[in-house]
Coordinates of C-alpha atoms in Angstrom, one line a residue:
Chain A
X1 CA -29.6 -16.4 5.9
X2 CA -26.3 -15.1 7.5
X3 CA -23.8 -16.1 4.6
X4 CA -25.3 -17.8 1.0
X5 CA -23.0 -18.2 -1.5
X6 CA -24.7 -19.4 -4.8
X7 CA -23.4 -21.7 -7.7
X8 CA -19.8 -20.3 -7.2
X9 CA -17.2 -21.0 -9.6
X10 CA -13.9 -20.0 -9.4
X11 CA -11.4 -20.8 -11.5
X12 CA -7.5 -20.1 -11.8
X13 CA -6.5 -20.5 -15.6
X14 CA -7.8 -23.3 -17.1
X15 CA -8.1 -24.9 -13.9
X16 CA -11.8 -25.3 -12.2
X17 CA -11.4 -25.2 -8.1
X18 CA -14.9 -24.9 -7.3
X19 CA -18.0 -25.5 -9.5
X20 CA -21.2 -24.6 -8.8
X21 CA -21.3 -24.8 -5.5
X22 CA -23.9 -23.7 -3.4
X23 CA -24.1 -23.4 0.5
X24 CA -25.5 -21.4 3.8
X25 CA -24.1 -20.4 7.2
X26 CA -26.8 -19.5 10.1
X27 CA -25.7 -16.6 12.5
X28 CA -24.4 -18.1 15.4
X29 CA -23.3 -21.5 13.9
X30 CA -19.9 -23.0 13.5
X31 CA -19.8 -24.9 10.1
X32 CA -17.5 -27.4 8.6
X33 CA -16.4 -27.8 5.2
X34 CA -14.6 -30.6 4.6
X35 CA -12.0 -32.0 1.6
X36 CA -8.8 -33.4 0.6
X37 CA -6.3 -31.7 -0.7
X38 CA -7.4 -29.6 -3.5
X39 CA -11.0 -30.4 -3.5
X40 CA -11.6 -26.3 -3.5
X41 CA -11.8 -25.7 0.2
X42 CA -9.6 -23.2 0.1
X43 CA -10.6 -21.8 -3.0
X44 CA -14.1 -20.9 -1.4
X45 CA -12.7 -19.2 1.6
X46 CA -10.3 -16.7 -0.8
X47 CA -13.6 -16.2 -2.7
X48 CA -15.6 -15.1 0.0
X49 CA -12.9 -12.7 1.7
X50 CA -12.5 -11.6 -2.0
X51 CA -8.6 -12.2 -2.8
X52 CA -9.8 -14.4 -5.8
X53 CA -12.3 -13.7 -8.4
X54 CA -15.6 -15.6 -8.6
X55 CA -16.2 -17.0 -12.3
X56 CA -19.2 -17.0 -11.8
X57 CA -22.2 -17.3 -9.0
X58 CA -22.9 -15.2 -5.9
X59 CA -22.0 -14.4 -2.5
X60 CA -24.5 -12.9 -0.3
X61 CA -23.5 -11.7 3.0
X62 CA -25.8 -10.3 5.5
X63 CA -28.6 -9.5 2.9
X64 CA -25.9 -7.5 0.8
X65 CA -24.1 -9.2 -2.5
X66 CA -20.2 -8.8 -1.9
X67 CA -19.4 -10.9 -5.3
X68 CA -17.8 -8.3 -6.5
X69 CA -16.7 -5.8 -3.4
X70 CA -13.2 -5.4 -2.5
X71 CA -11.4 -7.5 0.0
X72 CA -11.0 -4.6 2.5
X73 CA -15.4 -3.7 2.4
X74 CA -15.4 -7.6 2.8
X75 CA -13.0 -6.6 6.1
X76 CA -15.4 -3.6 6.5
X77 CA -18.9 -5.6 6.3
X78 CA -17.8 -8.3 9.1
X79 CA -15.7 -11.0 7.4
X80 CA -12.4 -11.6 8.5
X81 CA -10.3 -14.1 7.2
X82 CA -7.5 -16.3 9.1
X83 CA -5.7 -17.8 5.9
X84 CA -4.0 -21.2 5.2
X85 CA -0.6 -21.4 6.9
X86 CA -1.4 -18.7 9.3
X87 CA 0.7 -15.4 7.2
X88 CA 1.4 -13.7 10.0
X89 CA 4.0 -11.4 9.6
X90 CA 7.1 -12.3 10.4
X91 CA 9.0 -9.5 11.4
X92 CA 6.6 -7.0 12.9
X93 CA 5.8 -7.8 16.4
X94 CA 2.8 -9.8 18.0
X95 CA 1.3 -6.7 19.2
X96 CA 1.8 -4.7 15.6
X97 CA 0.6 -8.2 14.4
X98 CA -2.8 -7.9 16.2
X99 CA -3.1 -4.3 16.0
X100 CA -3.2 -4.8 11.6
X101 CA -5.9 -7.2 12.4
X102 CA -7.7 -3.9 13.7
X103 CA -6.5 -1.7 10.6
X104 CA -10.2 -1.1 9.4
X105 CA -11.3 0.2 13.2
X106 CA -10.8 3.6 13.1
X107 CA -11.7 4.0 16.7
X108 CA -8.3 3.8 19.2
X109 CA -10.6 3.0 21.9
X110 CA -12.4 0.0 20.6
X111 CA -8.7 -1.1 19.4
X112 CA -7.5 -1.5 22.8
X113 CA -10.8 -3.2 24.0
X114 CA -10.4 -5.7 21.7
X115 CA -6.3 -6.3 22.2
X116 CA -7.1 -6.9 25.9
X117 CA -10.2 -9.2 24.8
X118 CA -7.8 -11.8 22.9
X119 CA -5.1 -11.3 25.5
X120 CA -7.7 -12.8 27.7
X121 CA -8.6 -16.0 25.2
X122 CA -4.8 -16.0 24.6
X123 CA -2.8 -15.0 27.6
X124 CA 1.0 -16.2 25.7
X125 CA 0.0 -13.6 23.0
X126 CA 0.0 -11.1 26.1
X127 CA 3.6 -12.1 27.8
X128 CA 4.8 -12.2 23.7
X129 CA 3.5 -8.9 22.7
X130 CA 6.7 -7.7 22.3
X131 CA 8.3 -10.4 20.5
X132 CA 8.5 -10.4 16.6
X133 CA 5.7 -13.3 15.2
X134 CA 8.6 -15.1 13.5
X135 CA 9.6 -16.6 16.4
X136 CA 6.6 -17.7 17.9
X137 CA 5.8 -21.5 18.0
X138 CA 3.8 -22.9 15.6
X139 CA 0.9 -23.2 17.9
X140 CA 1.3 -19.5 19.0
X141 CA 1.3 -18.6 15.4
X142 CA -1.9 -20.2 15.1
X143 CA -3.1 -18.3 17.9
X144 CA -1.6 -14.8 16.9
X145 CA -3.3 -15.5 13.4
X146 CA -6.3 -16.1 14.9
X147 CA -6.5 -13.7 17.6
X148 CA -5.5 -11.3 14.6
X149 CA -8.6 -12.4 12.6
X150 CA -10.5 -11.3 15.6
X151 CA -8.9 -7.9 16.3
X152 CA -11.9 -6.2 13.7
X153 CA -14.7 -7.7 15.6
X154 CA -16.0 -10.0 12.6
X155 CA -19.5 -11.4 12.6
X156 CA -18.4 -14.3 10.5
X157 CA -14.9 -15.6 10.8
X158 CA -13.0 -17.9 8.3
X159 CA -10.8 -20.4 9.2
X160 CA -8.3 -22.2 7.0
X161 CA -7.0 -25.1 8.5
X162 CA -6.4 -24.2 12.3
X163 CA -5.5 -27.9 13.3
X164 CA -2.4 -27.4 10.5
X165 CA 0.7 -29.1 11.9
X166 CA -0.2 -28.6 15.4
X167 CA -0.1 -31.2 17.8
X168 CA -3.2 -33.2 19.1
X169 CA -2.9 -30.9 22.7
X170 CA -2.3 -27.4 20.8
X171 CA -5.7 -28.7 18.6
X172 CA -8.1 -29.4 21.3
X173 CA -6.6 -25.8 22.9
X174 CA -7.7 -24.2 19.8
X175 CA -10.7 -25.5 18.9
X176 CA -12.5 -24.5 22.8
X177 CA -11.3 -21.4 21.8
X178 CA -12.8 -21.4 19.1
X179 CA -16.3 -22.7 20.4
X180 CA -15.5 -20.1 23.6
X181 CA -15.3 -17.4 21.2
X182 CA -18.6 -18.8 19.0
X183 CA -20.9 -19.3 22.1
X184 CA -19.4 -15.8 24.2
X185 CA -19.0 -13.1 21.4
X186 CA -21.4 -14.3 19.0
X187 CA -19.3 -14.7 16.0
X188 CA -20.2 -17.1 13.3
X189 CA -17.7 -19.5 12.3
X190 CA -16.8 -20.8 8.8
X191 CA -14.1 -24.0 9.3
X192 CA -12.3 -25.6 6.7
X193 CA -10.5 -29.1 7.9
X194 CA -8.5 -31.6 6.3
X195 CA -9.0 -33.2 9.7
X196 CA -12.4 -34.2 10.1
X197 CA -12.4 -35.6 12.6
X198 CA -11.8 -32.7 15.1
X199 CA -14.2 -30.5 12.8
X200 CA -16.5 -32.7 13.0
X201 CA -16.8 -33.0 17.2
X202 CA -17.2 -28.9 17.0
X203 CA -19.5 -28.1 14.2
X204 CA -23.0 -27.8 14.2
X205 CA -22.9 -28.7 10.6
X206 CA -21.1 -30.2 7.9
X207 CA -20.3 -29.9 4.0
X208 CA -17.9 -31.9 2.1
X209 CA -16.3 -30.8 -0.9
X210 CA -15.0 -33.6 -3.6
X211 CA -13.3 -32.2 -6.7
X212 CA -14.6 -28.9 -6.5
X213 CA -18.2 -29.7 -6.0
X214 CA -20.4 -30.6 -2.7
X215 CA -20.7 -34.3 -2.3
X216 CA -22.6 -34.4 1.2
X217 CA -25.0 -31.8 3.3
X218 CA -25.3 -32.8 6.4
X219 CA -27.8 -31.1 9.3
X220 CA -25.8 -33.1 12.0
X221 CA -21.9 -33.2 12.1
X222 CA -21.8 -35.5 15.2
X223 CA -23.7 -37.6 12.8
X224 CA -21.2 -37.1 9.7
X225 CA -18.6 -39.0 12.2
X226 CA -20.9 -42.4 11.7
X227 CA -21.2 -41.6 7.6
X228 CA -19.1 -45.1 5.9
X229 CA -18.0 -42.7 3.5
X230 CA -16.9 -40.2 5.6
X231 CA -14.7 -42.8 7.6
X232 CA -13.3 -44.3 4.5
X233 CA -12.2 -41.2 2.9
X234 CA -11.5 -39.0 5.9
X235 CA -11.0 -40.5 9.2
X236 CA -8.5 -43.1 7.6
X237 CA -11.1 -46.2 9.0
Chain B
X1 CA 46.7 16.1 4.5
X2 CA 45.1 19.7 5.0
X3 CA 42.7 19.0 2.4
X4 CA 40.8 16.2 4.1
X5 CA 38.5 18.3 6.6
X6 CA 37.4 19.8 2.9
X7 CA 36.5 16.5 1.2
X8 CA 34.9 14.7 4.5
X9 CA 32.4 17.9 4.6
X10 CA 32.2 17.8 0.6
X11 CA 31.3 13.9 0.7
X12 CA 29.0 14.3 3.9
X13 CA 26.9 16.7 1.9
X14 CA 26.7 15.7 -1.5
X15 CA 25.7 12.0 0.4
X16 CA 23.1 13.4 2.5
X17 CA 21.6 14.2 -1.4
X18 CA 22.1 10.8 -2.4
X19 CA 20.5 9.3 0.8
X20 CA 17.5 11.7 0.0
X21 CA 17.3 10.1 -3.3
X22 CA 18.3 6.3 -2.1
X23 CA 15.2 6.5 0.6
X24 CA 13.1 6.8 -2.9
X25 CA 15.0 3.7 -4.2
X26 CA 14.9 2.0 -1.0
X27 CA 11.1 2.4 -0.3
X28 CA 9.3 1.3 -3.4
X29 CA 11.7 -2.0 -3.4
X30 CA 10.6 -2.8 -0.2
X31 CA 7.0 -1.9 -1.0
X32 CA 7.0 -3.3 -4.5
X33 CA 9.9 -5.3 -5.4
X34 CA 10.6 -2.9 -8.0
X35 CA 13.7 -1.1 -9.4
X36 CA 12.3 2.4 -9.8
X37 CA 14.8 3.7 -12.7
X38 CA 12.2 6.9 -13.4
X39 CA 13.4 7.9 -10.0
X40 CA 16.3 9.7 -10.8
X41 CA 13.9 12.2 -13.3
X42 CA 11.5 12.7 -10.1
X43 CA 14.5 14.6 -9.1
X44 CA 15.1 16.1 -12.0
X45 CA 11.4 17.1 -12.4
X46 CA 11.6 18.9 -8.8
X47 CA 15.1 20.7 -9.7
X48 CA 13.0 22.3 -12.7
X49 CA 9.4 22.6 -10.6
X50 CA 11.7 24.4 -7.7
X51 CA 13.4 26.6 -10.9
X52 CA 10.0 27.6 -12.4
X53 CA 8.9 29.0 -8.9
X54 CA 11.7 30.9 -8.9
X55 CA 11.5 32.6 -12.3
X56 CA 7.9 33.7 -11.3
X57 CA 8.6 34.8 -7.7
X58 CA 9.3 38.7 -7.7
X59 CA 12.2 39.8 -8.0
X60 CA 13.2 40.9 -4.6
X61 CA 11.7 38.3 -2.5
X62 CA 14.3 37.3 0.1
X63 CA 16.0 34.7 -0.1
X64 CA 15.3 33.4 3.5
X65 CA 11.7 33.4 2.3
X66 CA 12.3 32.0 -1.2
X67 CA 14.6 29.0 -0.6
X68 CA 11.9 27.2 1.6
X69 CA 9.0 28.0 -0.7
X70 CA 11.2 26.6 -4.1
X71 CA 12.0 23.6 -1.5
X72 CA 8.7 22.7 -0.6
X73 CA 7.2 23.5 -4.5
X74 CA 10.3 21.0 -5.6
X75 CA 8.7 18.5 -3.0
X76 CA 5.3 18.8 -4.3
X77 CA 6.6 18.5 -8.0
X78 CA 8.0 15.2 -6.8
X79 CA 5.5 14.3 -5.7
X80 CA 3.0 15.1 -8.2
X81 CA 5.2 13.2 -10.8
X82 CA 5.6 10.0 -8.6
X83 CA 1.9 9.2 -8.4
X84 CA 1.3 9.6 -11.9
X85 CA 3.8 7.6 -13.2
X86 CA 2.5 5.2 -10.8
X87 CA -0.8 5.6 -11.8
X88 CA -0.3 5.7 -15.5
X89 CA 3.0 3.4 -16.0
X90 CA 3.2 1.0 -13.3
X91 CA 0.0 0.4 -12.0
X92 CA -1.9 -1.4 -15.1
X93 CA 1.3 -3.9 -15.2
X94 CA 1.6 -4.5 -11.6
X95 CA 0.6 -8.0 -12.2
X96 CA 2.7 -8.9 -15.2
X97 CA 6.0 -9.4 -13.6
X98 CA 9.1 -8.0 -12.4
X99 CA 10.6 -8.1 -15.7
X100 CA 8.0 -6.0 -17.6
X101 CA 8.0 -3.4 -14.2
X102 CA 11.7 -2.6 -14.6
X103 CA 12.0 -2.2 -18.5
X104 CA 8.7 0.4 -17.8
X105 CA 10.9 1.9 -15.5
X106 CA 13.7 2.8 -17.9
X107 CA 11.1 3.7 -20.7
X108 CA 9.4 6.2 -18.1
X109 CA 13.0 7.4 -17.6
X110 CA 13.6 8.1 -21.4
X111 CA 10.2 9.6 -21.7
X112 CA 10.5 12.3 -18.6
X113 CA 14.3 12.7 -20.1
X114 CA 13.1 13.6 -23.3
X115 CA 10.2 15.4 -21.9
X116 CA 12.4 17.3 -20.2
X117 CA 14.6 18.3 -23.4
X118 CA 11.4 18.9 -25.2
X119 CA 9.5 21.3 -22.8
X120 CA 13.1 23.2 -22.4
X121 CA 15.3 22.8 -25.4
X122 CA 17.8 21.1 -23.1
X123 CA 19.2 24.7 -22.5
X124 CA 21.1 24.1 -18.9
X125 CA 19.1 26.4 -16.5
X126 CA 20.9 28.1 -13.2
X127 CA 20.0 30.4 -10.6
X128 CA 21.3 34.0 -11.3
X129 CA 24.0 35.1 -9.3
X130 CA 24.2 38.8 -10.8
X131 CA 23.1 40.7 -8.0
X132 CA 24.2 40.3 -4.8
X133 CA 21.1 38.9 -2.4
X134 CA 20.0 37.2 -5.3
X135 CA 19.5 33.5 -4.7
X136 CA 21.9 32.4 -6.6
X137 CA 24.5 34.2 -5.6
X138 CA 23.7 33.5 -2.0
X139 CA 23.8 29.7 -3.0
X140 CA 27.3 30.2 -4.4
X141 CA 29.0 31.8 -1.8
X142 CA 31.3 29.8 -0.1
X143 CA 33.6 29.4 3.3
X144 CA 36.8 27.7 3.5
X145 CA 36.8 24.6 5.5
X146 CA 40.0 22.3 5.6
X147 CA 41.9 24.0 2.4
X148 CA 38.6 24.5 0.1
X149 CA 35.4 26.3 -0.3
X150 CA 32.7 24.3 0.3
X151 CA 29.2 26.3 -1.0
X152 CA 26.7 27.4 2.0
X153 CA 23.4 25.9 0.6
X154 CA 25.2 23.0 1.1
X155 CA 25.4 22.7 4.9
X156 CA 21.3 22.9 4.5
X157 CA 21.6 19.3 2.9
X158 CA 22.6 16.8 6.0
X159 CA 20.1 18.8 8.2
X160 CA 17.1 18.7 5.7
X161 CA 17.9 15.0 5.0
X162 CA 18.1 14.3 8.6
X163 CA 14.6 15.6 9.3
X164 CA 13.1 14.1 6.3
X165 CA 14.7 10.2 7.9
X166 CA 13.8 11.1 11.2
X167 CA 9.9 12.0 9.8
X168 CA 10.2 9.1 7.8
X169 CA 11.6 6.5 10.2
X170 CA 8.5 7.7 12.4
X171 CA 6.3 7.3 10.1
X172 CA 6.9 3.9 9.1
X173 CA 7.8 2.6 12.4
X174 CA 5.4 3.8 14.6
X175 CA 2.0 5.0 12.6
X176 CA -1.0 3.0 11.2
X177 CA 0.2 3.7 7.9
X178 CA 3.9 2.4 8.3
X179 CA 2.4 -0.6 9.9
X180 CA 0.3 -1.3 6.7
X181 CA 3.4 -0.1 4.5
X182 CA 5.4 -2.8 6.5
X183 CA 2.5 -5.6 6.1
X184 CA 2.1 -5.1 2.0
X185 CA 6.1 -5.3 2.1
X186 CA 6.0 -9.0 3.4
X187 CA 3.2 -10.2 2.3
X188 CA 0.3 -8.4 0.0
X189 CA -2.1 -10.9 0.2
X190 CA -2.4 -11.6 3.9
X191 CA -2.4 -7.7 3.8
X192 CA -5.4 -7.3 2.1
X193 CA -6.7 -9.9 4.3
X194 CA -6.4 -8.0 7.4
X195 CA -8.6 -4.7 5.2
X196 CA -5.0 -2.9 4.0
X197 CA -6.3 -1.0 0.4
X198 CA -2.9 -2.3 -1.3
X199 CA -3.1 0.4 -4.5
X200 CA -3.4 3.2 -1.8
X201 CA -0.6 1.7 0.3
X202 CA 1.7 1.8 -2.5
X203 CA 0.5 5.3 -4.2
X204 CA 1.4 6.5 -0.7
X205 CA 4.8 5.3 -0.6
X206 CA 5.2 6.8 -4.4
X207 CA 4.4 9.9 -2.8
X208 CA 6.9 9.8 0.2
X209 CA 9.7 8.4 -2.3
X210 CA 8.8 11.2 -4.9
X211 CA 9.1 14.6 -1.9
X212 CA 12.2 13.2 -1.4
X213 CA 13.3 13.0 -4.8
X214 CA 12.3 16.2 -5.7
X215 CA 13.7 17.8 -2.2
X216 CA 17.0 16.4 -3.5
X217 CA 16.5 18.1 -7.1
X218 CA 15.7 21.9 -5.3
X219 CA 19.0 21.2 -3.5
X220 CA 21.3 20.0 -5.8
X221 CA 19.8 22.8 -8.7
X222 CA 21.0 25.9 -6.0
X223 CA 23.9 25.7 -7.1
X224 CA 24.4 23.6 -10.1
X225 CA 23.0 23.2 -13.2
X226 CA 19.5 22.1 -14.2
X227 CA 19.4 19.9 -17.3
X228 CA 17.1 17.2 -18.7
X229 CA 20.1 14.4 -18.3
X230 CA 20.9 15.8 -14.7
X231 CA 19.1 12.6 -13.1
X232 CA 21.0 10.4 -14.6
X233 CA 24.1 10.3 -12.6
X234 CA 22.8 10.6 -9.3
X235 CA 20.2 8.9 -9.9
X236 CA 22.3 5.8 -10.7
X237 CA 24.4 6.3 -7.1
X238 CA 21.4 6.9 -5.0
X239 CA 20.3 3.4 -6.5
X240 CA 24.0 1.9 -5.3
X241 CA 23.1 3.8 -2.4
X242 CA 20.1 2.1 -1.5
X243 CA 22.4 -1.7 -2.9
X244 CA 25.5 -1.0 -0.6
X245 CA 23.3 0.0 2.5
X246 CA 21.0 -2.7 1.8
X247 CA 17.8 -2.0 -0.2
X248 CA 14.9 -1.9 1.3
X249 CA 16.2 -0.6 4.8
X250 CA 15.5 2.8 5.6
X251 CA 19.2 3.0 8.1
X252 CA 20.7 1.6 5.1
X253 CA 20.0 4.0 2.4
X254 CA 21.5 7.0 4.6
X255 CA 24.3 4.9 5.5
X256 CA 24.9 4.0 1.8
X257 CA 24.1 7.3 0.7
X258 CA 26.8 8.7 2.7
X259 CA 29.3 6.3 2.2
X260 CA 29.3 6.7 -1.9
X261 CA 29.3 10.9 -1.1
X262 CA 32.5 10.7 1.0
X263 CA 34.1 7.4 -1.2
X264 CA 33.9 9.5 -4.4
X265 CA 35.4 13.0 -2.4
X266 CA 38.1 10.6 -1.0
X267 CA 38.9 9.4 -4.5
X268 CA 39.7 13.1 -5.0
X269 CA 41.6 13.9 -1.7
X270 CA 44.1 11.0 -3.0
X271 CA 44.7 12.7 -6.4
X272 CA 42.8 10.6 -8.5
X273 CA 41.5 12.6 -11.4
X274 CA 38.9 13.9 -11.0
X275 CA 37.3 12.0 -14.2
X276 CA 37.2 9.0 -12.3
X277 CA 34.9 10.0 -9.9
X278 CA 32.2 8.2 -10.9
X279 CA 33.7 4.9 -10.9
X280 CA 34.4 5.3 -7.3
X281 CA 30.3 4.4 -6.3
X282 CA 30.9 1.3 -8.6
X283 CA 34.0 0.2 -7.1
X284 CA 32.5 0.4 -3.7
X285 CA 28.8 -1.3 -5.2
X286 CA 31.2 -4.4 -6.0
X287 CA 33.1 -4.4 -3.3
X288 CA 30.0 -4.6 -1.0
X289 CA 28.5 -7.4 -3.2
X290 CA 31.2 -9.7 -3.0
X291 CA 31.4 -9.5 0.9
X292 CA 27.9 -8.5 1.7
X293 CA 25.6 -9.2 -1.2
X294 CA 22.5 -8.3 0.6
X295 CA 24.3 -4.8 1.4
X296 CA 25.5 -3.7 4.5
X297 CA 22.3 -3.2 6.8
X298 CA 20.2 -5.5 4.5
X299 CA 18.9 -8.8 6.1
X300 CA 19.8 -12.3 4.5
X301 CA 16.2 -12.8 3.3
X302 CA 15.9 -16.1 0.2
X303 CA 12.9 -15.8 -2.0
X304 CA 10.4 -17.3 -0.8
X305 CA 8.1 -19.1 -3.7

């Protein structure tokens, strides 16, 4: 198994996010976990990049236990993390942007390699290089953040919410790229979706987290479209 | 009117010292939102470090030769005393507020104060000027520019300071490092996201702040006098400094720097006495706040929560 984490709990205060929660990533799959707001999704995400503690439980990545490694081995082993609401920062430029997404290669060579790999999959990065990431469109944000994530040449990259205020167009832009860059450089990816919908069409399988605990496994995401419960809670049928 | 030539030069210098100190200030802000009030004593530690060289140097090394060497040992003083009190003081606490980081700060001040009295008796300590060649006596030698003598070590300040922004400015701007230093300063947590070690990030910029700091002290303790409270002052204008110019911005701590030197030698050129020198960085501090509060080169950034 690429990724397991094991009966994770994380907690912040007296507050449970996640309990218990056990799950898998394949190499080579793109997997979905689903959730309202504050069902933990999240939560698991900061866990496995390591910016939040684990109560309790494991995470095994790549046959080695990173439960309690720092976030920048996490960076190190493969992982690379695209947060919640993007964080790019603001006032350095797109290319300074992208070029602290490659802050753990030490290799110059393989840094530039990679820049002109994402300003193929994201040409407007390219023509914006210059430009500082605060005043990039929200779409191109998404795509800096992203592009950024990909800048150390992760095996397993998490996304948090890449559909977040975009429109329906920007979406489907973003989520080929994100298949594109799953089928052509072989990186494993970890989705987390409050719309389901769109996760759901590009993942190869599913999870659904309900108050900090897996309600539904599914094999088949295509499938999870068809799930009553699914529809009720998440695809507003 | 003959006199102003003198107090322009005057201010220039002694504000190229406080921009030395104010880069300090203006660096661990931006890094770690904190008020470093130990900073002034980093100074003071390197004035002493750069002293104690000297008293073990033989007697006849040349001064060419010996200024450098008590520069650079200053430097590494400051440096020295920066990443411990990082280490030890401000490091465990980093997580327990803003408040509890800045009242630290002024304890860690007391402490190296009284350290400083303790280790020394607070005796005031100066460079010897008996014999001519001596350090000291080269330090106090003087030419007359504009109707006063303005002291030669001085005209080694606004070059030395100039290097050190120029090195610094480069550094932050266009290395690895600076990028990471620049990253941690707007957000820590996507930082660490993209691999940045955060603790090193900001024991590195305790170190930069700190060779300044002490730099400043080997300067200022040519050709004054070195004493446990000697930080104080200065201390507290490099920190108005770093305020007017806009803290957190490198430009702005030089600017501010030199501002409250040639403000406070202006006071003088208009006959104010002399006693009320000090007032004249406060004056200017308010000033700027009421027009400017973010300081002159400062950018109008809200909190964000």
């Amino acid at each position: 198994m690429f990724l397991e984490v094991k009966e994770l709990s994380v907690s912040y205060g007296a507050v449970d996010a996640l309990e218990n929660v056990s799950l898998h990533i394949n190499e080579g799959e793109i997997v979905a976990l689903l959730g309202a707001n504050g069902a933990g999704k999240s939560s698991m995400l900061d866990a496995i990049s390591r910016i939040v503690p684990a109560k309790s439980g494991r995470i095994i990545f790549n046959g080695a236990d990173i439960t309690k490694e720092k976030p920048e081995n996490v960076v190190r082993k493969g992982i690379a993390h695209c947060p919640e609401g993007r964080k790019i920062f603001f006032d350095l430029t797109v290319l300074e942007n992208l070029q602290l997404g490659a802050y753990t290669v030490k290799d110059p060579d393989a840094v530039l390699v990679n820049l002109e790999k994402i300003f193929t999959y994201f040409p407007v990065l390219k023509d914006r290089r210059k430009q500082k990431g605060g005043t990039l469109s929200g779409g191109e944000q998404q795509m800096l953040a992203v592009g950024r994530s990909l800048m150390s040449s992760p095996k397993l990259l998490l996304l948090d919410e890449p559909s977040l205020g975009l429109a329906p167009k920007l979406i489907d832009q973003i989520f080929e790229i994100i298949r594109k860059i799953n089928f052509l450089e072989k990186v494993t990816v970890f989705l987390i979706e409050q719309n389901a919908n769109e996760a759901l069409l590009h993942a190869d399988r599913a999870y659904v987290l309900e108050n900090g605990r897996i309600s539904i496994i599914s094999d088949n995401a295509e499938e999870l479209l068809k799930n009553p419960h699914i529809i009720r809670a998440y695809l507003g049928g | 009117m003959d006199n102003f030539i003198f107090f322009l030069t005057s201010g220039l210098c002694i504000g190229a010292v406080y921009a030395l100190i104010a880069l300090g200030y203006t660096l661990v802000y931006g890094i770690i939102k904190l008020i470093n009030f130990a900073h002034g004593e980093f100074y003071m530690v390197g004035a002493y470090a750069g002293f104690g060289i000297y008293l073990v140097l033989p007697s006849g090394t040349p001064a060419i030769f010996a200024i450098p060497l008590i520069i650079i040992s200053s430097g590494i003083a400051g440096i020295i005393i920066a990443v411990l009190t990082e280490q030890i003081a401000y490091k465990p606490i980093r997580k327990s507020g803003r408040l509890a980081a800045l009242l630290t700060a002024i304890g860690v001040s007391f402490l190296l104060q009284n350290l400083a009295s303790f280790i020394n008796k607070a005796n005031p300590l100066q460079y010897s000027s008996d014999k001519v060649g001596s350090i000291g006596e080269i330090c106090q030698r003087s030419v007359s520019i504009g109707g006063g003598g303005i002291k030669i070590i001085q005209f080694v300040y606004i070059p030395v300071t100039l290097a050190l922004t120029l090195i610094l400015w480069y550094i932050v701007m266009k290395t690895n490092f600076g990028r990471a230093m620049r990253a941690v300063s707007q957000d820590p947590d996507a930082a660490a996201l993209m691999g940045i070690n955060i603790d090193s990030v900001i024991r590195k910029t305790f170190l930069l702040g700190g060779l300044m700091a002490g730099i400043a002290g080997a300067l200022i303790g040519f050709h004054s006098v070195i004493e446990p409270m000697m930080g104080f002052m200065p201390g507290l204008k490099a920190f108005i400094a770093a305020v007017v110019g806009g803290i957190g911005s490198i430009p702005g701590a030089v600017l501010g720097g030199l501002i409250i030197g040639i403000v406070e030698n202006m006071v003088l050129f208009c006959n104010v006495p002399s006693g009320y020198k000090d007032v004249a960085a406060f004056v200017v501090l308010i000033l700027v706040l009421l027009v400017r509060p973010q300081g002159i080169l400062g950018r109008n950034t809200r909190e964000k929560v």
